[in-house]
C-alpha atoms as one frame of an Amber mdcrd trajectory, in Angstrom:
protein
 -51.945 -45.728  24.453 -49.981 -46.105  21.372 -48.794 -43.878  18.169 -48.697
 -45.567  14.254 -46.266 -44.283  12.052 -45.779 -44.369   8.248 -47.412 -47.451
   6.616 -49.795 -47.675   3.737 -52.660 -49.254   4.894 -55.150 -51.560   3.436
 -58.179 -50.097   4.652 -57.465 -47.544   7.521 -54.687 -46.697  10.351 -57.347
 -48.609  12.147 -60.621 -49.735  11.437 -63.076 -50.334  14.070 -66.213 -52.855
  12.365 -69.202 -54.985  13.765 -70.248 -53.333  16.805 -66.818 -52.193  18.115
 -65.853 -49.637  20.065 -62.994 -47.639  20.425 -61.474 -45.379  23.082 -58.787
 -42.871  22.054 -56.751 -41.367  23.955 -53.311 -39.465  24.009 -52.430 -41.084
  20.653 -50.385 -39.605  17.454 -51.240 -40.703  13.877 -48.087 -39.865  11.154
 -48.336 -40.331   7.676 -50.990 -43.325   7.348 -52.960 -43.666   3.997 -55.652
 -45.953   3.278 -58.611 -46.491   0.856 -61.475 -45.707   3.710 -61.883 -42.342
   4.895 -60.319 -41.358   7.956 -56.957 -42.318   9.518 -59.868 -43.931  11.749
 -62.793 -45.531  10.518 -65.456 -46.190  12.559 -68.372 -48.189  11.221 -72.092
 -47.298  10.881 -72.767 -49.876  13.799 -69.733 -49.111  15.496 -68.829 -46.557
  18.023 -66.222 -44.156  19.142 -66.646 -43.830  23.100 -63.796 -41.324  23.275
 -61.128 -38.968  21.264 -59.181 -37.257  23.685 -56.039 -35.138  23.019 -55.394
 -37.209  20.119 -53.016 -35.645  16.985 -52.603 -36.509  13.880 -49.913 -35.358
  10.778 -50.049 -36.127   6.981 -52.790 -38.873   7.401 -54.602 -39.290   3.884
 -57.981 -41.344   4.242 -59.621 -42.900   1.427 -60.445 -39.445  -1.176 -58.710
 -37.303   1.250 -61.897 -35.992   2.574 -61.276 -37.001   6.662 -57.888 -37.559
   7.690 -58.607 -38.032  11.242 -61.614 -39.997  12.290 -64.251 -41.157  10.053
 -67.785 -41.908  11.856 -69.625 -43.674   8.852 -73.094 -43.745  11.109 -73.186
 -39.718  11.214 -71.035 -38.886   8.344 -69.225 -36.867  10.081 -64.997 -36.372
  10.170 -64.461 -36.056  13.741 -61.516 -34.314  14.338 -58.307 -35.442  16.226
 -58.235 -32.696  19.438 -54.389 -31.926  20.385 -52.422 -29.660  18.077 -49.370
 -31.403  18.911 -48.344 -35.052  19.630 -48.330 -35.076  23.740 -45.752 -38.423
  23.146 -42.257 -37.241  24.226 -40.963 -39.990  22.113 -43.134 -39.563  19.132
 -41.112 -37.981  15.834 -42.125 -38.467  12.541 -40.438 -38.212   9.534 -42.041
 -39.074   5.721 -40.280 -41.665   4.815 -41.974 -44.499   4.126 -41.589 -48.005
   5.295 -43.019 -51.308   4.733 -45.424 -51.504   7.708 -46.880 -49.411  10.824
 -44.917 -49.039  13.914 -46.186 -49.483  17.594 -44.535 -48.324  20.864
């Protein structure tokens, strides 16, 4: 899929709201901050349909309870599953700068 890098965030790294879903996969979150929990939120109608060997490094989310992915229907902080970005072209550095990043 995709990696975001450094970028404060209005809400979340991404936010997935009224009914959404979202499918993860083989994607590296770096250094995103927002006011919602999780460097994902997923709404309490919303769903997550798959995390898979995603990673994630110096993500704050909203009090800093989740950094990875917030699912607001269970409560829970779902955790990103790789221990290291699989990317070969992901490298992150904490710097900031004025917006997110896609490649």
């Amino acid at each position: 899929c995709c990696h975001l890098k450094k970028g404060p965030m209005r809400r979340s790294g991404i936010t997935v709201s009224e009914n959404g879903t979202i499918s993860l996969s083989t994607s590296c979150f770096g250094g995103n901050s927002g006011d919602l929990p999780g460097t994902v939120f997923v709404d309490d109608i919303s769903t997550l349909d798959v995390n898979d060997d995603n990673f994630g490094s110096e993500n704050v989310g909203g009090n800093g309870t989740c950094n990875d992915i917030f699912d607001e229907g269970s409560g829970l902080c779902v955790p990103f599953e790789a221990d290291s970005c699989l990317l070969p072209a992901f490298t992150f550095t904490a710097t900031p700068s004025v917006a997110p990043s896609q490649v």
